[in-house]
C-alpha positions as a Markdown table, in Angstrom:
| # | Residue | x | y | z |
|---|---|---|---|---|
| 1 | Unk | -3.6 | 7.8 | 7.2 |
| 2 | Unk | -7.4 | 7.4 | 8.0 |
| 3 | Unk | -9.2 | 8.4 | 5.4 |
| 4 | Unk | -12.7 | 8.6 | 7.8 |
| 5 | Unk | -10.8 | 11.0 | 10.0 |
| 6 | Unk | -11.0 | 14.2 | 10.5 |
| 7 | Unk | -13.9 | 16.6 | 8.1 |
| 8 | Unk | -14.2 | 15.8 | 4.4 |
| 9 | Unk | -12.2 | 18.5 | 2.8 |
| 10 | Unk | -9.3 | 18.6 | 5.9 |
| 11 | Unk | -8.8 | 15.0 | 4.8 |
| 12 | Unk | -8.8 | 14.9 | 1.4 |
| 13 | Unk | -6.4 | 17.8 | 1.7 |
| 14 | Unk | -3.9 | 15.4 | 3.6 |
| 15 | Unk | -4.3 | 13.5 | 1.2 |
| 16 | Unk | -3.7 | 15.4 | -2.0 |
| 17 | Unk | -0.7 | 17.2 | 0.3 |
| 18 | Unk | 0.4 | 13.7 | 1.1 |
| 19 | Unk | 0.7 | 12.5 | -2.9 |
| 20 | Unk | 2.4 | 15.6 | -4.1 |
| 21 | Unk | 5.0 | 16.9 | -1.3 |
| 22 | Unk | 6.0 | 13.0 | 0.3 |
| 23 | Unk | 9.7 | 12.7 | 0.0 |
| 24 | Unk | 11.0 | 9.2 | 1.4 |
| 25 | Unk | 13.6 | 6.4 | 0.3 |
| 26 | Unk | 11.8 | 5.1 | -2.8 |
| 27 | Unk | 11.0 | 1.4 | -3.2 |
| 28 | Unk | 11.3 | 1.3 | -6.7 |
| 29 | Unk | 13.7 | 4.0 | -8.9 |
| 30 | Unk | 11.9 | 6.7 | -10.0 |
| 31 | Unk | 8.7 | 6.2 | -8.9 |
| 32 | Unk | 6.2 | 6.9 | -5.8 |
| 33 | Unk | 4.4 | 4.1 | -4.4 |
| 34 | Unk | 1.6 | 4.3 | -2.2 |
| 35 | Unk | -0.6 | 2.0 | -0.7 |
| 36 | Unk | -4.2 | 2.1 | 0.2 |
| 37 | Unk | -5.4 | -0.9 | 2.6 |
| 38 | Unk | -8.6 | -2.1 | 3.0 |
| 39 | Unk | -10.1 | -0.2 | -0.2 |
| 40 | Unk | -12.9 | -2.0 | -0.3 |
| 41 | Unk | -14.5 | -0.4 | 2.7 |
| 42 | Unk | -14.5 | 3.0 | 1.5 |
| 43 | Unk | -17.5 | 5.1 | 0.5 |
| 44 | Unk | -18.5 | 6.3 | -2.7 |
| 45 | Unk | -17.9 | 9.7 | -1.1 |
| 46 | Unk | -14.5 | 8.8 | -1.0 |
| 47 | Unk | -13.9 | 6.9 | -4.1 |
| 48 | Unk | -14.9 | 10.4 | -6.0 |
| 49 | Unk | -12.5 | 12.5 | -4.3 |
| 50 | Unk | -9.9 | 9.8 | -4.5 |
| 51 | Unk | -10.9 | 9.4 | -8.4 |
| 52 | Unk | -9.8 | 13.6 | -8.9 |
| 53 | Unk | -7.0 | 13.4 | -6.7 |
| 54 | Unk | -6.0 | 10.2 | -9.1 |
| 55 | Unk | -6.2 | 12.2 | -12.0 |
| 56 | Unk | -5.1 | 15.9 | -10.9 |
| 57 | Unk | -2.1 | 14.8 | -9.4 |
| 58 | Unk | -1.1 | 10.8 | -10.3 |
| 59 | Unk | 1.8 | 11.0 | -12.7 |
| 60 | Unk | 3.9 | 8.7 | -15.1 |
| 61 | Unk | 6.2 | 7.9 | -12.0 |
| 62 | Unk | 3.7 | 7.8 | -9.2 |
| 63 | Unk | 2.3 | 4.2 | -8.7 |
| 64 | Unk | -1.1 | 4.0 | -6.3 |
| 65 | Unk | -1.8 | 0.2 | -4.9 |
| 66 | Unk | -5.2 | -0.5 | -3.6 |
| 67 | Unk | -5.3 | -4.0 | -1.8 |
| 68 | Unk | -9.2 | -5.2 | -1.3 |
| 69 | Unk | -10.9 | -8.5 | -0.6 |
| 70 | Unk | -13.2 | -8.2 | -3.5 |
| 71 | Unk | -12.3 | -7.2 | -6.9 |
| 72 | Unk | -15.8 | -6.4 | -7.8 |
| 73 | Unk | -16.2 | -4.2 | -4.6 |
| 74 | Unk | -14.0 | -1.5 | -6.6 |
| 75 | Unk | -16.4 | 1.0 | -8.9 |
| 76 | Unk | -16.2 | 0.4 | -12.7 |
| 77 | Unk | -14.5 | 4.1 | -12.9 |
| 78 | Unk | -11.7 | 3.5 | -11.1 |
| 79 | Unk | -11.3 | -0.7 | -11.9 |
| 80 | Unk | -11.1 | -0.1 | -15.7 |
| 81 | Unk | -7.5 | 1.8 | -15.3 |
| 82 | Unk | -6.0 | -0.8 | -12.9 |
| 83 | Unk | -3.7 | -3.5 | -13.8 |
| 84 | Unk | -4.9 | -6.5 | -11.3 |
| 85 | Unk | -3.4 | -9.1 | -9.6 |
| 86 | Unk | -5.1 | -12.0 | -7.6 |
| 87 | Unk | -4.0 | -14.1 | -5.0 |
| 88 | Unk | -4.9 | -17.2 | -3.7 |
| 89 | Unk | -5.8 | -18.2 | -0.4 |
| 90 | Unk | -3.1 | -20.0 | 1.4 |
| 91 | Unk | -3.8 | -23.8 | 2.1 |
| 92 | Unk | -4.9 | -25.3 | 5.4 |
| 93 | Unk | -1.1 | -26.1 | 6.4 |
| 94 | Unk | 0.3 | -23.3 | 5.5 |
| 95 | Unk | -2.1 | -21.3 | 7.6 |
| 96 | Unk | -1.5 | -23.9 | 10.6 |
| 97 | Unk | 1.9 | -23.9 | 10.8 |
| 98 | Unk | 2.1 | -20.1 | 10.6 |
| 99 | Unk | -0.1 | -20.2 | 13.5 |
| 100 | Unk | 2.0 | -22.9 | 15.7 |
| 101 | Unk | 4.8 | -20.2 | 15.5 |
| 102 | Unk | 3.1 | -17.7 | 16.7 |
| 103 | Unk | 2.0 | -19.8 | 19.7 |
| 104 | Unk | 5.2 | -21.3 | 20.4 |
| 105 | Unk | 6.7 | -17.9 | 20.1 |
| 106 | Unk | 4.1 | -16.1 | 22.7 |
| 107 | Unk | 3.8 | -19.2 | 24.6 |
| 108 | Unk | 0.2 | -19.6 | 24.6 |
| 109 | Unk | -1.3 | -23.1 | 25.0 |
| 110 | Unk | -4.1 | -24.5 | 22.5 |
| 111 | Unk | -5.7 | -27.7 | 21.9 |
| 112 | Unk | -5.4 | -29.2 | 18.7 |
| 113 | Unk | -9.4 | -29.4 | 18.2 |
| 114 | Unk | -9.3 | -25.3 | 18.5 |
| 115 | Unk | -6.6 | -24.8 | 16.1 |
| 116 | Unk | -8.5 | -26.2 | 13.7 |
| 117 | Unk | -11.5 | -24.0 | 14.2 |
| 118 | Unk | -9.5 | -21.2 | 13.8 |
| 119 | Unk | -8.2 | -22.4 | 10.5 |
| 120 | Unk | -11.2 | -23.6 | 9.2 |
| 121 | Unk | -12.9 | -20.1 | 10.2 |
| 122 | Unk | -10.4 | -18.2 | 8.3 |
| 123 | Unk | -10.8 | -20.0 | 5.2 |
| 124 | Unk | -7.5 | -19.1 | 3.9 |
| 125 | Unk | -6.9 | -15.9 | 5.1 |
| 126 | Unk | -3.9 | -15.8 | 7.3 |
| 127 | Unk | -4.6 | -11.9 | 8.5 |
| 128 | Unk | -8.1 | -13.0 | 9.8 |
| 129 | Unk | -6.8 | -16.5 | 11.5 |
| 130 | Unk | -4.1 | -14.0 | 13.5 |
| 131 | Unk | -6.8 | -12.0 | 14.0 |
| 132 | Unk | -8.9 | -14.5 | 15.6 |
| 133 | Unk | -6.2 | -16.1 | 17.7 |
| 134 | Unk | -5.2 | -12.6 | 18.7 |
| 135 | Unk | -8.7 | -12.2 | 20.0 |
| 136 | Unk | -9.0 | -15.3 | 22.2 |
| 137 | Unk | -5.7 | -14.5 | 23.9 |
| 138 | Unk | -7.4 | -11.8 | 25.5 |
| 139 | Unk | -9.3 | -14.4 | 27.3 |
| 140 | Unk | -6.6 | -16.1 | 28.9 |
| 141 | Unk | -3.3 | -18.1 | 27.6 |
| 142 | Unk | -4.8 | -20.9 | 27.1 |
| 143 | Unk | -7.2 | -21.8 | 24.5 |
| 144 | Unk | -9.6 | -24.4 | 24.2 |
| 145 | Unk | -12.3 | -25.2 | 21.7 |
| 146 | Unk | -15.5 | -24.1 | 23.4 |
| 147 | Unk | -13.6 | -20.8 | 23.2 |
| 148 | Unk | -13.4 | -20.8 | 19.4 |
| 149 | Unk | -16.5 | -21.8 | 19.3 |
| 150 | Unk | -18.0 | -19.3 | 21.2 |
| 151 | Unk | -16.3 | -17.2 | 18.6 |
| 152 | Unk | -16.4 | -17.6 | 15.6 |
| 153 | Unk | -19.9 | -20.2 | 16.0 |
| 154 | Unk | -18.3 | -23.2 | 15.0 |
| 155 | Unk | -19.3 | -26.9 | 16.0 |
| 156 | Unk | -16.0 | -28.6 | 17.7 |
| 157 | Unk | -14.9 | -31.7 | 15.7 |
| 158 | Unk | -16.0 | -34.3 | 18.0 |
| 159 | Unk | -19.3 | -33.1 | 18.0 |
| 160 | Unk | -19.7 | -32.7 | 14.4 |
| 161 | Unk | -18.4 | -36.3 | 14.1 |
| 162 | Unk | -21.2 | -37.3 | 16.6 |
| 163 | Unk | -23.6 | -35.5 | 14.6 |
| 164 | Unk | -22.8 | -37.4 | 11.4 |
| 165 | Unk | -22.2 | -40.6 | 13.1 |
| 166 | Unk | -26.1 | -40.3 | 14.5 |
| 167 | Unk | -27.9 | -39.2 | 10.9 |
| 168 | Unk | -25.9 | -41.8 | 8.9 |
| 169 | Unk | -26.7 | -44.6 | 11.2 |
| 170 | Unk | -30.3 | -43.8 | 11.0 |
| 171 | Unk | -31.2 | -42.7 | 14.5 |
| 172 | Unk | -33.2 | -40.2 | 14.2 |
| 173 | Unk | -33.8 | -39.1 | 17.9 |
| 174 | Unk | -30.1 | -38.9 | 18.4 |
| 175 | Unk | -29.9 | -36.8 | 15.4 |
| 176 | Unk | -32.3 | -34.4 | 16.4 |
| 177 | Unk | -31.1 | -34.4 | 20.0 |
| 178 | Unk | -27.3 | -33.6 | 18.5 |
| 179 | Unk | -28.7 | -30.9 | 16.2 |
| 180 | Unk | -30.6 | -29.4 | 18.5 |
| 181 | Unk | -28.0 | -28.8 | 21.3 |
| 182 | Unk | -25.8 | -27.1 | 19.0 |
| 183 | Unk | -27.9 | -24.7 | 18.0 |
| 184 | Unk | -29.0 | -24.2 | 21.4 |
| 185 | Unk | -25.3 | -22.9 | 21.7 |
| 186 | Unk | -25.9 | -20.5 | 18.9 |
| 187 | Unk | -24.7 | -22.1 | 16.4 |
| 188 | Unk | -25.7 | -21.1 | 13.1 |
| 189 | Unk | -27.6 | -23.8 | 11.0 |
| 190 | Unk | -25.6 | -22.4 | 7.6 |
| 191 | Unk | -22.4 | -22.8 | 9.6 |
| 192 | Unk | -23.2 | -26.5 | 10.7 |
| 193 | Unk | -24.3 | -27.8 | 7.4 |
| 194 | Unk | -21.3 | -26.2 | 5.8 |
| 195 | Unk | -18.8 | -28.4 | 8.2 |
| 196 | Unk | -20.5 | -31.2 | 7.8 |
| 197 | Unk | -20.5 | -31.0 | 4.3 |
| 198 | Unk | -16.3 | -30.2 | 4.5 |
| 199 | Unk | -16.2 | -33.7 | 6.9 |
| 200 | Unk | -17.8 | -35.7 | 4.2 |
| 201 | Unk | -16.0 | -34.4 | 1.3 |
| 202 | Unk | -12.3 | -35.0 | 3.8 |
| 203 | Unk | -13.7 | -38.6 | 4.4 |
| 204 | Unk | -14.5 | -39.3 | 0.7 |
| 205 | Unk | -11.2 | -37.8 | -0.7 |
| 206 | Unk | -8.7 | -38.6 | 2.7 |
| 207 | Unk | -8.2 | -35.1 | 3.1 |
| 208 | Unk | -8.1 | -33.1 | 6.5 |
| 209 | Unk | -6.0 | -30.6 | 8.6 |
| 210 | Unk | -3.2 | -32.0 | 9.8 |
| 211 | Unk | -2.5 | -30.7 | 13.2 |
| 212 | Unk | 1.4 | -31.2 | 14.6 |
| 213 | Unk | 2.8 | -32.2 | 18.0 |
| 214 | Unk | 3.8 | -29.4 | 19.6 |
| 215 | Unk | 4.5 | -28.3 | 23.2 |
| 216 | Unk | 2.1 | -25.9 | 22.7 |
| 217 | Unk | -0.8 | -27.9 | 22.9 |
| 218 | Unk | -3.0 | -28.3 | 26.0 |
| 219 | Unk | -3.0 | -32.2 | 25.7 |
| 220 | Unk | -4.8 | -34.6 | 23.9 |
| 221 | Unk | -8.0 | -33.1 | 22.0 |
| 222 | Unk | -11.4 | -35.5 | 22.5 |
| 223 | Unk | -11.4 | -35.9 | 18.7 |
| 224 | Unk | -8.0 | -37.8 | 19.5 |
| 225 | Unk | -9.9 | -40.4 | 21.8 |
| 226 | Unk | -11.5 | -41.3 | 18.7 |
| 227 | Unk | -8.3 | -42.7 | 16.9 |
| 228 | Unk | -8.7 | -45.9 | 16.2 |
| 229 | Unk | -7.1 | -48.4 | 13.3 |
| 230 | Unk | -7.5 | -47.8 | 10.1 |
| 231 | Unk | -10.3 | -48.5 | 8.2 |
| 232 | Unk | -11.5 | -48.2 | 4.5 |
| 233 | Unk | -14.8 | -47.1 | 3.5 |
| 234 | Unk | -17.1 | -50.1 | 1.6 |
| 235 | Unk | -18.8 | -49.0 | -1.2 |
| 236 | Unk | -21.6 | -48.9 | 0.8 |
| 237 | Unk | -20.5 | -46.6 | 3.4 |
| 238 | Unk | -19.0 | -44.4 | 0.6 |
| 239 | Unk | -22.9 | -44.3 | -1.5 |
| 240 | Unk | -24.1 | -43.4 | 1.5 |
| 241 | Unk | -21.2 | -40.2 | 2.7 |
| 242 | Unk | -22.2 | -39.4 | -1.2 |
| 243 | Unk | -26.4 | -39.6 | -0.8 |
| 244 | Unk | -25.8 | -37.5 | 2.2 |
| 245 | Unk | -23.3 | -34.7 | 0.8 |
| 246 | Unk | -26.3 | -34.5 | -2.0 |
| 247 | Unk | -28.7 | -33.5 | 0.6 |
| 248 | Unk | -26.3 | -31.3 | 2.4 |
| 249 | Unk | -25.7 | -29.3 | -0.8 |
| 250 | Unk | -29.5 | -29.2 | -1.6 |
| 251 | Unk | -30.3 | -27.4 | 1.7 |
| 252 | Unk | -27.6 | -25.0 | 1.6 |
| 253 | Unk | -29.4 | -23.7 | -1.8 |
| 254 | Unk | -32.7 | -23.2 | -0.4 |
| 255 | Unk | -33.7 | -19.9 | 0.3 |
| 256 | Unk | -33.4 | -18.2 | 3.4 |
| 257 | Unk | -35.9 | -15.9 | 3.5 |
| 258 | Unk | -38.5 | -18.6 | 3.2 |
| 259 | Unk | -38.7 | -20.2 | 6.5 |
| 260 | Unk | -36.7 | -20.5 | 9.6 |
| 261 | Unk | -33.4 | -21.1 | 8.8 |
| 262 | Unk | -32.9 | -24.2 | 11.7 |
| 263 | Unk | -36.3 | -26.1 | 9.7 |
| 264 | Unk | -33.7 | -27.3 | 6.6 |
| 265 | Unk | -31.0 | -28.2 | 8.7 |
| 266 | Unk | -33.2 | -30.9 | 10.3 |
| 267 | Unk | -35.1 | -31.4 | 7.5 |
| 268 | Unk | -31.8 | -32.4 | 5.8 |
| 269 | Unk | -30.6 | -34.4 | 8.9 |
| 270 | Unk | -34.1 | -36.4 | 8.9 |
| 271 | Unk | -33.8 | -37.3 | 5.6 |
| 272 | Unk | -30.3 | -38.7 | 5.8 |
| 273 | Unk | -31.4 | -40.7 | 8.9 |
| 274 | Unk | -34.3 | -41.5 | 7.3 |
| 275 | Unk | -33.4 | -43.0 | 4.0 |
| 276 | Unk | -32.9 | -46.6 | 3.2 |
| 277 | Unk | -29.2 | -46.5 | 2.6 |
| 278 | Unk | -28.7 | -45.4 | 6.0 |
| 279 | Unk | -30.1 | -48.4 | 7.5 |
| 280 | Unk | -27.7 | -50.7 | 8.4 |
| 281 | Unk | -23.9 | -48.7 | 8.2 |
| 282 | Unk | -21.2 | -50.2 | 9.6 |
| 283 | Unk | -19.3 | -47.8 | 11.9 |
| 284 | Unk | -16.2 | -48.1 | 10.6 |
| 285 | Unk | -15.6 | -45.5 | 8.4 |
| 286 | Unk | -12.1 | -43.1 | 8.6 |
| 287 | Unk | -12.5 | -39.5 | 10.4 |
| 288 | Unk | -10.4 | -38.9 | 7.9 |
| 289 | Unk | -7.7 | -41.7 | 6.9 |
| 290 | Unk | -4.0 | -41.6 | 7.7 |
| 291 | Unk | -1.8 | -38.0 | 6.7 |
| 292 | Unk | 1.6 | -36.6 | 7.4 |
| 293 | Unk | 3.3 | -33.2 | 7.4 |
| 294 | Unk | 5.4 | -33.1 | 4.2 |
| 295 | Unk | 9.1 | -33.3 | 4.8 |
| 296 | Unk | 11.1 | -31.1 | 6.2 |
| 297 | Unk | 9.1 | -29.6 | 8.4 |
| 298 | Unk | 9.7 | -29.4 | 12.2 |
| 299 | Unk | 6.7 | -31.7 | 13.5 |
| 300 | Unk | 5.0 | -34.4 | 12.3 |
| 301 | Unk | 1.7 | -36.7 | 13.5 |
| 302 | Unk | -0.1 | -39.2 | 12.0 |
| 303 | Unk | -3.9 | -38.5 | 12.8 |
| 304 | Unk | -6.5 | -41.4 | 12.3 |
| 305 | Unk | -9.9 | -40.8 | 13.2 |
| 306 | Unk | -12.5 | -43.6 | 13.0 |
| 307 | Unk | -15.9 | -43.8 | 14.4 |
């Protein structure tokens, strides 16, 4: 039931009428259960009347579950008398593999380079990656990365590869040039220093999305075309992935409000072009180093990306 619907007192009747006089196959013996989605979004308006319904008509065997993003987002009142569970976010492949089902089973085709963006966008969450791949199959049944980026405003791997490639071998015009286009895109400059600081950190530790072979797919991504043998990072080229991560994290702390937000991001690129580490880096460092799908699973690729 929508608890915006209707005028205030007609639906807070429906829902007092709804607690007391509900009769359905229980879920648990002895005991009502209902469930209140999205709690998070309702109004202080409604958290009052909900709070007297609670305590007028909630009994010993009536169970109420409120599911919400943000524990903190419930008022004091009614968070004090809850018993609280928390659960994680799902992991990258989890949320991929979920996803190549769902594609396979509705027979929509996606590059590779796309799935990712929809993963990485939903951080997580697999309610909000369906939700964004249910949104771009409105557009068509195929789906490509400019589409996900047009989206969600997130750079496509390749390009963000590009980017680093430019500011860690110290050419600054390139840098700018990189920057600048993707922004031109609308791409916002939190939302590009945040990848890039995800790229480094799965270069430093090996980690990345791994993205199956599947029928699915449109063909090979343009962040494939960059798979090349594998390579380990030198010390050097590892002090310098770390000297730029530092000035990556620096910028994302500045404030917002106290100039345009595009001035840090190139600030922040400058500098790592700039400094004297990045001089003279050899190019071959791993975009990201060799990684399977565990076993047992139905697909399995071995992605190597290198500059």
């Amino acid at each position: 039931m929508e608890l915006c619907s209707g005028s205030r007192t007609t639906r807070f009747q429906r829902i007092s009428t709804l607690l007391q006089c509900t009769s359905f196959a229980q879920a648990l013996p002895g005991f009502k259960v209902f469930i209140i989605e999205e709690s998070h979004s309702l109004t202080a308006e409604a958290w009052d009347e909900l709070s007297g319904i609670f305590e007028n008509i909630c009994s010993a065997t009536m169970i109420v579950v409120l599911i919400v993003g943000e524990a903190n987002m419930i008022p004091e009142a009614i968070s004090s008398k809850c018993q609280k569970f928390c659960f994680p976010r799902l992991n990258s492949m989890d949320v991929t593999l979920k996803l190549l089902r769902i594609v396979s089973e509705e027979a929509i085709t996606i590059e590779k380079e796309a799935l990712k963006l929809i993963v990485a966008e939903a951080e997580g969450s697999l309610k909000e990656a369906e939700h964004i791949l249910d949104q771009l199959t409105i557009l068509g049944p195929r789906i490509n990365s400019s589409m996900v980026q047009q989206l969600v405003g997130l750079v496509p791997q390749h390009k963000l590869v590009n980017l680093l490639k430019a500011a860690l071998s110290g050419d600054n015009k390139k840098t700018v040039t990189i920057a600048k286009e993707l922004v031109a895109t609308g791409i916002e400059a939190e939302a590009i220093v945040f990848q890039l600081t995800s790229l480094i950190t799965d270069i430093l530790t090996g980690a990345a999305i791994t993205i199956p072979n599947h029928s699915a797919f449109a063909g090979p991504s343009e962040d494939e075309e960059l798979l090349q043998t594998e390579s380990r990072p030198i010390n050097t080229q590892s002090e310098n992935l770390c000297y730029a991560l530092k000035i990556l994290a620096a910028a994302e702390k500045q404030p917002r409000s106290s100039f345009d937000h595009n001035a840090w991001l190139f600030a922040a690129l400058l500098q790592i072009a700039s400094s004297d580490n990045s001089g003279g880096i050899s190019l071959g460092i791993a975009f990201p180093k060799r990684i399977f799908l565990p076993s047992g699973t139905l697909f399995s690729i071995e992605l190597q990306w290198r500059l």
